[in-house]
């Protein structure tokens, strides 16, 4: 019957119940989103390395090199000579070295010039190799052929057999169209990595695109390096970063990304603080909603007491009501979380190609509802004390 | 043994001037099982306070209230609540039905604090008081007379030994008051419950075989008048 009392009270105060539940939903959804998006994106970004251990590029920041070469965002810090690629390729500690060149786009999607070995000889993740969808193949380096990343193909509506004219620069400008025509010979299977956002063409094609400076026709933007062992990384780091002053070796990639996340960790904490603040405000709204209704409920409480309801029953029913509002709110919170997460994931995917998955387990999915429900129950204690102290005789006085 | 026995019962209130004012001083009062007693008294003579003390809603400052041999005021508040739920039915002047509950739910709610909810018995009681067609109506959908009938059913829901009725006809016109009184008395008789009714309406009081003036029981009122 106590549950029925709680249900009746929630229904009698439907507007207040709805508003306070929604505020809980908003707070719960925000906390869930902040925690899950933060941790998932951290894991996703530090886990993305395209199957390589290091990036060799022009003297610049390591982060810029990684962002440009692995995540295909940011501008290239500069070029390096083809000989630099050949040098590192010959290094005994290097298993694979793949050159890439950037500088053009098609409707905002980056064109990356590379060698077919990137697709045939390397894995983008442990045990996972790049593949084209049925009917496609890798490009022939002697022709103007392109293989389009799965996400880019969907967004651009490109399929095998389609042709396109690249545009100069990394940002789309209609007036900077190149004369060359490329034929799509393959669409890649989705990898859920930044590679999905790239249109891959032969290295020479990009180097020798019309309008590019002929003096830099043999230059490349970076070299993706797969090492045989970590010791090779130390040796190369010493050689390029400490003893040399012309090139930069960004190694190890995951640590460079982790450093980025630790640098912007304060932003996560600000978001967390905002989410917690919203939770406190939401709990306060539950408290205010129930507490303010206590005056109008005094008579009902007195009647219940006169019927034999003990103080503890009254106290418990108010705490349960507050808890029920939190439970309803937290059920809605998962909807709010799904909306926020999906929106954020879509933006992150469009901008970086990194995919965040909504259904992935995170401890916050358990402790946030439990915490919010507990907070609701604790909050309910304040009006419950007021209800507990309701003077029966005084509130049974007939009212006309 | 008497069902209800009161000895040297005193209740005082603190006035706004911070003085103790004795509102009730009843040296002795008793009722037998199934007996129906009316108490009369003008407003302010402590009728409601007297019923609240018997029901255990208020605590006495002195004296004893023995209900079926149990001294109410030696019990903890929780046990008093339990005893009230199980052994006392209360009918109020303004009926005090819970507005968010249907007639049937109002009756069942009273049961939930006592021996347990018995939906069939709750329905039977509502049929007995003539509310068979209104069981799922809310109090706001009922006339005052109908609300009082539901209140009677609720008071009898836990098969109490004693029903306390505080001006139960105060909000009804003469015809309905007589009907309501008849119903309360008959329903109590059928359920073997004693009835202690307080009223200031002599028309109602005259219907009782046992009728006492609270002023004559209450020394506090007598002394006030003397003063």
PDB file of C-alpha atoms in Angstrom, chain B residues 7-225:
ATOM      1  CA  UNK B   7      -8.680   7.632  35.297  1.00  0.00           C
ATOM      2  CA  UNK B   8      -7.436  11.064  36.368  1.00  0.00           C
ATOM      3  CA  UNK B   9      -6.873  12.150  32.780  1.00  0.00           C
ATOM      4  CA  UNK B  10      -5.308  15.575  32.396  1.00  0.00           C
ATOM      5  CA  UNK B  11      -4.249  17.521  29.348  1.00  0.00           C
ATOM      6  CA  UNK B  12      -2.623  20.921  29.409  1.00  0.00           C
ATOM      7  CA  UNK B  13      -1.648  23.351  26.687  1.00  0.00           C
ATOM      8  CA  UNK B  14       0.875  26.141  26.825  1.00  0.00           C
ATOM      9  CA  UNK B  15      -0.778  29.448  26.080  1.00  0.00           C
ATOM     10  CA  UNK B  16       0.805  32.178  23.932  1.00  0.00           C
ATOM     11  CA  UNK B  17       1.618  33.883  27.230  1.00  0.00           C
ATOM     12  CA  UNK B  18       3.641  30.770  28.085  1.00  0.00           C
ATOM     13  CA  UNK B  19       1.275  29.687  30.845  1.00  0.00           C
ATOM     14  CA  UNK B  20       0.025  26.147  31.275  1.00  0.00           C
ATOM     15  CA  UNK B  21      -3.697  25.906  30.719  1.00  0.00           C
ATOM     16  CA  UNK B  22      -5.563  22.743  31.705  1.00  0.00           C
ATOM     17  CA  UNK B  23      -8.048  21.999  28.980  1.00  0.00           C
ATOM     18  CA  UNK B  24      -9.110  18.587  30.188  1.00  0.00           C
ATOM     19  CA  UNK B  25      -9.334  17.089  33.662  1.00  0.00           C
ATOM     20  CA  UNK B  26     -11.483  13.968  33.666  1.00  0.00           C
ATOM     21  CA  UNK B  27     -11.256  12.015  36.938  1.00  0.00           C
ATOM     22  CA  UNK B  28     -13.168   9.007  35.631  1.00  0.00           C
ATOM     23  CA  UNK B  29     -14.989   7.774  32.566  1.00  0.00           C
ATOM     24  CA  UNK B  30     -15.766   4.337  31.271  1.00  0.00           C
ATOM     25  CA  UNK B  31     -17.553   2.485  28.499  1.00  0.00           C
ATOM     26  CA  UNK B  32     -18.537  -1.116  28.078  1.00  0.00           C
ATOM     27  CA  UNK B  33     -17.987  -3.165  24.925  1.00  0.00           C
ATOM     28  CA  UNK B  34     -20.565  -2.444  22.202  1.00  0.00           C
ATOM     29  CA  UNK B  35     -21.999   0.386  24.292  1.00  0.00           C
ATOM     30  CA  UNK B  36     -23.037   3.554  22.478  1.00  0.00           C
ATOM     31  CA  UNK B  37     -22.386   6.768  24.391  1.00  0.00           C
ATOM     32  CA  UNK B  38     -22.905  10.356  23.360  1.00  0.00           C
ATOM     33  CA  UNK B  39     -20.943  13.209  24.882  1.00  0.00           C
ATOM     34  CA  UNK B  40     -22.334  16.675  24.574  1.00  0.00           C
ATOM     35  CA  UNK B  41     -20.568  19.924  25.035  1.00  0.00           C
ATOM     36  CA  UNK B  42     -20.292  23.430  23.717  1.00  0.00           C
ATOM     37  CA  UNK B  43     -17.423  24.471  21.479  1.00  0.00           C
ATOM     38  CA  UNK B  44     -14.127  24.730  23.340  1.00  0.00           C
ATOM     39  CA  UNK B  45     -15.032  22.266  26.059  1.00  0.00           C
ATOM     40  CA  UNK B  46     -12.345  19.857  24.939  1.00  0.00           C
ATOM     41  CA  UNK B  47     -14.512  17.314  23.085  1.00  0.00           C
ATOM     42  CA  UNK B  48     -12.070  16.808  20.218  1.00  0.00           C
ATOM     43  CA  UNK B  49      -9.084  16.794  22.587  1.00  0.00           C
ATOM     44  CA  UNK B  50     -10.823  14.108  24.610  1.00  0.00           C
ATOM     45  CA  UNK B  51     -11.295  11.925  21.513  1.00  0.00           C
ATOM     46  CA  UNK B  52      -7.737  12.580  20.331  1.00  0.00           C
ATOM     47  CA  UNK B  53      -6.435  11.430  23.717  1.00  0.00           C
ATOM     48  CA  UNK B  54      -8.519   8.254  23.571  1.00  0.00           C
ATOM     49  CA  UNK B  55      -7.327   7.609  20.024  1.00  0.00           C
ATOM     50  CA  UNK B  56      -3.714   8.124  21.082  1.00  0.00           C
ATOM     51  CA  UNK B  57      -3.303  11.007  18.657  1.00  0.00           C
ATOM     52  CA  UNK B  58      -2.447  13.252  21.612  1.00  0.00           C
ATOM     53  CA  UNK B  59      -0.530  12.284  24.716  1.00  0.00           C
ATOM     54  CA  UNK B  60      -2.027  12.866  28.131  1.00  0.00           C
ATOM     55  CA  UNK B  61      -0.043  14.807  30.719  1.00  0.00           C
ATOM     56  CA  UNK B  62      -1.419  12.712  33.544  1.00  0.00           C
ATOM     57  CA  UNK B  63      -3.738   9.788  34.093  1.00  0.00           C
ATOM     58  CA  UNK B  64      -4.560   6.537  32.420  1.00  0.00           C
ATOM     59  CA  UNK B  65      -6.550   5.530  29.379  1.00  0.00           C
ATOM     60  CA  UNK B  66      -7.138   1.808  29.356  1.00  0.00           C
ATOM     61  CA  UNK B  67      -8.476   0.355  26.143  1.00  0.00           C
ATOM     62  CA  UNK B  68      -9.405  -3.261  26.601  1.00  0.00           C
ATOM     63  CA  UNK B  69      -6.953  -3.353  29.487  1.00  0.00           C
ATOM     64  CA  UNK B  70      -4.048  -1.704  27.687  1.00  0.00           C
ATOM     65  CA  UNK B  71      -2.854   1.654  28.994  1.00  0.00           C
ATOM     66  CA  UNK B  72      -2.473   3.692  25.804  1.00  0.00           C
ATOM     67  CA  UNK B  73      -0.031   6.136  27.231  1.00  0.00           C
ATOM     68  CA  UNK B  74       2.368   3.528  28.494  1.00  0.00           C
ATOM     69  CA  UNK B  75       2.786   2.376  24.900  1.00  0.00           C
ATOM     70  CA  UNK B  76       5.411   3.732  22.563  1.00  0.00           C
ATOM     71  CA  UNK B  77       4.115   6.013  19.836  1.00  0.00           C
ATOM     72  CA  UNK B  78       4.574   3.290  17.214  1.00  0.00           C
ATOM     73  CA  UNK B  79       2.582   0.809  19.313  1.00  0.00           C
ATOM     74  CA  UNK B  80      -0.093   3.439  19.904  1.00  0.00           C
ATOM     75  CA  UNK B  81      -0.328   3.929  16.126  1.00  0.00           C
ATOM     76  CA  UNK B  82      -0.671   0.185  15.710  1.00  0.00           C
ATOM     77  CA  UNK B  83      -3.331  -0.044  18.400  1.00  0.00           C
ATOM     78  CA  UNK B  84      -5.232   2.873  16.826  1.00  0.00           C
ATOM     79  CA  UNK B  85      -5.123   1.185  13.430  1.00  0.00           C
ATOM     80  CA  UNK B  86      -6.354  -2.128  14.814  1.00  0.00           C
ATOM     81  CA  UNK B  87      -8.831  -1.210  17.510  1.00  0.00           C
ATOM     82  CA  UNK B  88     -10.120   2.306  16.911  1.00  0.00           C
ATOM     83  CA  UNK B  89     -12.195   3.684  14.079  1.00  0.00           C
ATOM     84  CA  UNK B  90     -12.437   7.449  13.704  1.00  0.00           C
ATOM     85  CA  UNK B  91     -15.190   9.429  11.996  1.00  0.00           C
ATOM     86  CA  UNK B  92     -14.488  13.129  11.559  1.00  0.00           C
ATOM     87  CA  UNK B  93     -16.847  16.049  11.179  1.00  0.00           C
ATOM     88  CA  UNK B  94     -15.325  16.892   7.793  1.00  0.00           C
ATOM     89  CA  UNK B  95     -15.013  13.188   6.884  1.00  0.00           C
ATOM     90  CA  UNK B  96     -11.312  13.607   6.016  1.00  0.00           C
ATOM     91  CA  UNK B  97     -11.371  11.348   3.002  1.00  0.00           C
ATOM     92  CA  UNK B  98      -8.192  11.428   0.970  1.00  0.00           C
ATOM     93  CA  UNK B  99      -9.027  13.242  -2.229  1.00  0.00           C
ATOM     94  CA  UNK B 100      -6.648  11.334  -4.488  1.00  0.00           C
ATOM     95  CA  UNK B 101      -8.179   7.979  -3.574  1.00  0.00           C
ATOM     96  CA  UNK B 102     -11.448   6.383  -4.661  1.00  0.00           C
ATOM     97  CA  UNK B 103     -14.049   5.364  -2.066  1.00  0.00           C
ATOM     98  CA  UNK B 104     -12.819   1.779  -2.155  1.00  0.00           C
ATOM     99  CA  UNK B 105      -9.178   2.882  -1.889  1.00  0.00           C
ATOM    100  CA  UNK B 106     -10.015   5.145   1.062  1.00  0.00           C
ATOM    101  CA  UNK B 107     -11.495   2.174   2.905  1.00  0.00           C
ATOM    102  CA  UNK B 108      -8.629  -0.128   1.921  1.00  0.00           C
ATOM    103  CA  UNK B 109      -6.037   2.464   2.916  1.00  0.00           C
ATOM    104  CA  UNK B 110      -7.317   2.326   6.502  1.00  0.00           C
ATOM    105  CA  UNK B 111      -6.994  -1.463   6.377  1.00  0.00           C
ATOM    106  CA  UNK B 112      -3.396  -1.308   5.198  1.00  0.00           C
ATOM    107  CA  UNK B 113      -2.221   0.119   8.528  1.00  0.00           C
ATOM    108  CA  UNK B 114      -4.172  -2.490  10.478  1.00  0.00           C
ATOM    109  CA  UNK B 115      -4.606  -6.224   9.995  1.00  0.00           C
ATOM    110  CA  UNK B 116      -4.224  -6.035   6.230  1.00  0.00           C
ATOM    111  CA  UNK B 117      -6.108  -5.140   3.093  1.00  0.00           C
ATOM    112  CA  UNK B 118      -9.263  -7.164   2.454  1.00  0.00           C
ATOM    113  CA  UNK B 119     -10.806  -5.837  -0.725  1.00  0.00           C
ATOM    114  CA  UNK B 120     -13.915  -8.005  -0.450  1.00  0.00           C
ATOM    115  CA  UNK B 121     -14.653  -6.797   3.064  1.00  0.00           C
ATOM    116  CA  UNK B 122     -14.022  -3.189   2.030  1.00  0.00           C
ATOM    117  CA  UNK B 123     -16.523  -3.638  -0.804  1.00  0.00           C
ATOM    118  CA  UNK B 124     -19.025  -5.251   1.575  1.00  0.00           C
ATOM    119  CA  UNK B 125     -18.768  -2.281   3.921  1.00  0.00           C
ATOM    120  CA  UNK B 126     -19.355   0.174   1.096  1.00  0.00           C
ATOM    121  CA  UNK B 127     -22.355  -1.863  -0.035  1.00  0.00           C
ATOM    122  CA  UNK B 128     -23.604  -1.818   3.553  1.00  0.00           C
ATOM    123  CA  UNK B 129     -23.482   1.981   3.696  1.00  0.00           C
ATOM    124  CA  UNK B 130     -25.242   2.194   0.339  1.00  0.00           C
ATOM    125  CA  UNK B 131     -22.255   3.153  -1.772  1.00  0.00           C
ATOM    126  CA  UNK B 132     -22.236   0.143  -4.086  1.00  0.00           C
ATOM    127  CA  UNK B 133     -22.536   2.375  -7.165  1.00  0.00           C
ATOM    128  CA  UNK B 134     -19.865   4.820  -6.058  1.00  0.00           C
ATOM    129  CA  UNK B 135     -16.977   2.555  -5.069  1.00  0.00           C
ATOM    130  CA  UNK B 136     -14.663   3.886  -7.749  1.00  0.00           C
ATOM    131  CA  UNK B 137     -15.711   7.494  -7.424  1.00  0.00           C
ATOM    132  CA  UNK B 138     -13.403  10.086  -5.920  1.00  0.00           C
ATOM    133  CA  UNK B 139     -14.580  12.106  -2.881  1.00  0.00           C
ATOM    134  CA  UNK B 140     -14.969  15.251  -5.001  1.00  0.00           C
ATOM    135  CA  UNK B 141     -17.558  13.376  -7.059  1.00  0.00           C
ATOM    136  CA  UNK B 142     -19.690  12.665  -3.974  1.00  0.00           C
ATOM    137  CA  UNK B 143     -22.208  14.652  -1.966  1.00  0.00           C
ATOM    138  CA  UNK B 144     -21.397  15.408   1.685  1.00  0.00           C
ATOM    139  CA  UNK B 145     -23.829  12.696   2.805  1.00  0.00           C
ATOM    140  CA  UNK B 146     -22.130  10.164   0.554  1.00  0.00           C
ATOM    141  CA  UNK B 147     -18.705  11.199   1.792  1.00  0.00           C
ATOM    142  CA  UNK B 148     -19.862  10.609   5.359  1.00  0.00           C
ATOM    143  CA  UNK B 149     -21.039   7.118   4.402  1.00  0.00           C
ATOM    144  CA  UNK B 150     -17.587   6.320   3.022  1.00  0.00           C
ATOM    145  CA  UNK B 151     -16.053   7.686   6.234  1.00  0.00           C
ATOM    146  CA  UNK B 152     -18.280   5.333   8.247  1.00  0.00           C
ATOM    147  CA  UNK B 153     -17.191   2.374   6.116  1.00  0.00           C
ATOM    148  CA  UNK B 154     -13.540   3.362   6.549  1.00  0.00           C
ATOM    149  CA  UNK B 155     -13.915   3.663  10.331  1.00  0.00           C
ATOM    150  CA  UNK B 156     -15.256   0.113  10.502  1.00  0.00           C
ATOM    151  CA  UNK B 157     -12.754  -1.358   8.042  1.00  0.00           C
ATOM    152  CA  UNK B 158     -10.449  -2.888  10.636  1.00  0.00           C
ATOM    153  CA  UNK B 159     -13.276  -4.314  12.762  1.00  0.00           C
ATOM    154  CA  UNK B 160     -12.454  -1.887  15.613  1.00  0.00           C
ATOM    155  CA  UNK B 161     -13.616  -2.389  19.170  1.00  0.00           C
ATOM    156  CA  UNK B 162     -14.291   1.322  19.539  1.00  0.00           C
ATOM    157  CA  UNK B 163     -15.502   3.914  17.046  1.00  0.00           C
ATOM    158  CA  UNK B 164     -14.925   7.564  17.883  1.00  0.00           C
ATOM    159  CA  UNK B 165     -17.172  10.030  16.075  1.00  0.00           C
ATOM    160  CA  UNK B 166     -16.376  13.722  16.317  1.00  0.00           C
ATOM    161  CA  UNK B 167     -19.419  15.807  15.352  1.00  0.00           C
ATOM    162  CA  UNK B 168     -20.136  13.348  12.542  1.00  0.00           C
ATOM    163  CA  UNK B 169     -23.304  15.133  11.499  1.00  0.00           C
ATOM    164  CA  UNK B 170     -21.966  18.657  11.847  1.00  0.00           C
ATOM    165  CA  UNK B 171     -21.746  19.193   8.120  1.00  0.00           C
ATOM    166  CA  UNK B 172     -25.115  17.646   7.249  1.00  0.00           C
ATOM    167  CA  UNK B 173     -28.650  19.054   7.183  1.00  0.00           C
ATOM    168  CA  UNK B 174     -31.184  17.679   9.692  1.00  0.00           C
ATOM    169  CA  UNK B 175     -32.606  14.944   7.484  1.00  0.00           C
ATOM    170  CA  UNK B 176     -29.206  13.711   6.364  1.00  0.00           C
ATOM    171  CA  UNK B 177     -27.860  14.049   9.917  1.00  0.00           C
ATOM    172  CA  UNK B 178     -30.552  11.679  11.193  1.00  0.00           C
ATOM    173  CA  UNK B 179     -29.865   9.224   8.379  1.00  0.00           C
ATOM    174  CA  UNK B 180     -26.111   9.386   9.021  1.00  0.00           C
ATOM    175  CA  UNK B 181     -26.561   8.903  12.757  1.00  0.00           C
ATOM    176  CA  UNK B 182     -28.799   5.926  12.184  1.00  0.00           C
ATOM    177  CA  UNK B 183     -26.273   4.417   9.811  1.00  0.00           C
ATOM    178  CA  UNK B 184     -23.344   4.966  12.193  1.00  0.00           C
ATOM    179  CA  UNK B 185     -25.207   3.418  15.116  1.00  0.00           C
ATOM    180  CA  UNK B 186     -26.490   0.438  13.125  1.00  0.00           C
ATOM    181  CA  UNK B 187     -23.156  -0.223  11.453  1.00  0.00           C
ATOM    182  CA  UNK B 188     -21.369  -0.141  14.825  1.00  0.00           C
ATOM    183  CA  UNK B 189     -23.959  -2.481  16.312  1.00  0.00           C
ATOM    184  CA  UNK B 190     -23.621  -4.929  13.418  1.00  0.00           C
ATOM    185  CA  UNK B 191     -19.836  -4.856  13.763  1.00  0.00           C
ATOM    186  CA  UNK B 192     -19.977  -5.179  17.558  1.00  0.00           C
ATOM    187  CA  UNK B 193     -18.079  -1.931  17.970  1.00  0.00           C
ATOM    188  CA  UNK B 194     -18.672   0.459  20.840  1.00  0.00           C
ATOM    189  CA  UNK B 195     -19.443   4.039  19.778  1.00  0.00           C
ATOM    190  CA  UNK B 196     -18.370   7.232  21.510  1.00  0.00           C
ATOM    191  CA  UNK B 197     -19.891  10.187  19.733  1.00  0.00           C
ATOM    192  CA  UNK B 198     -19.396  13.828  20.608  1.00  0.00           C
ATOM    193  CA  UNK B 199     -21.733  16.520  19.419  1.00  0.00           C
ATOM    194  CA  UNK B 200     -23.203  19.824  20.486  1.00  0.00           C
ATOM    195  CA  UNK B 201     -26.454  19.086  18.634  1.00  0.00           C
ATOM    196  CA  UNK B 202     -29.142  18.081  21.160  1.00  0.00           C
ATOM    197  CA  UNK B 203     -31.279  16.743  18.380  1.00  0.00           C
ATOM    198  CA  UNK B 204     -28.630  14.102  17.776  1.00  0.00           C
ATOM    199  CA  UNK B 205     -27.773  13.564  21.422  1.00  0.00           C
ATOM    200  CA  UNK B 206     -31.377  12.847  22.349  1.00  0.00           C
ATOM    201  CA  UNK B 207     -31.239   9.729  20.229  1.00  0.00           C
ATOM    202  CA  UNK B 208     -28.765   8.149  22.663  1.00  0.00           C
ATOM    203  CA  UNK B 209     -29.697   6.146  25.717  1.00  0.00           C
ATOM    204  CA  UNK B 210     -26.363   7.091  27.351  1.00  0.00           C
ATOM    205  CA  UNK B 211     -25.609  10.731  26.989  1.00  0.00           C
ATOM    206  CA  UNK B 212     -23.236  12.700  29.188  1.00  0.00           C
ATOM    207  CA  UNK B 213     -22.257  16.319  29.313  1.00  0.00           C
ATOM    208  CA  UNK B 214     -18.498  16.617  28.937  1.00  0.00           C
ATOM    209  CA  UNK B 215     -18.624  19.754  31.043  1.00  0.00           C
ATOM    210  CA  UNK B 216     -19.804  17.675  33.982  1.00  0.00           C
ATOM    211  CA  UNK B 217     -17.010  15.161  33.417  1.00  0.00           C
ATOM    212  CA  UNK B 218     -14.346  17.750  32.910  1.00  0.00           C
ATOM    213  CA  UNK B 219     -13.224  19.414  36.109  1.00  0.00           C
ATOM    214  CA  UNK B 220     -11.206  21.916  34.142  1.00  0.00           C
ATOM    215  CA  UNK B 221     -14.314  23.368  32.486  1.00  0.00           C
ATOM    216  CA  UNK B 222     -16.177  23.430  35.768  1.00  0.00           C
ATOM    217  CA  UNK B 223     -13.377  25.317  37.486  1.00  0.00           C
ATOM    218  CA  UNK B 224     -13.096  27.725  34.598  1.00  0.00           C
ATOM    219  CA  UNK B 225     -16.797  28.478  34.795  1.00  0.00           C
TER     220      UNK B 225
END
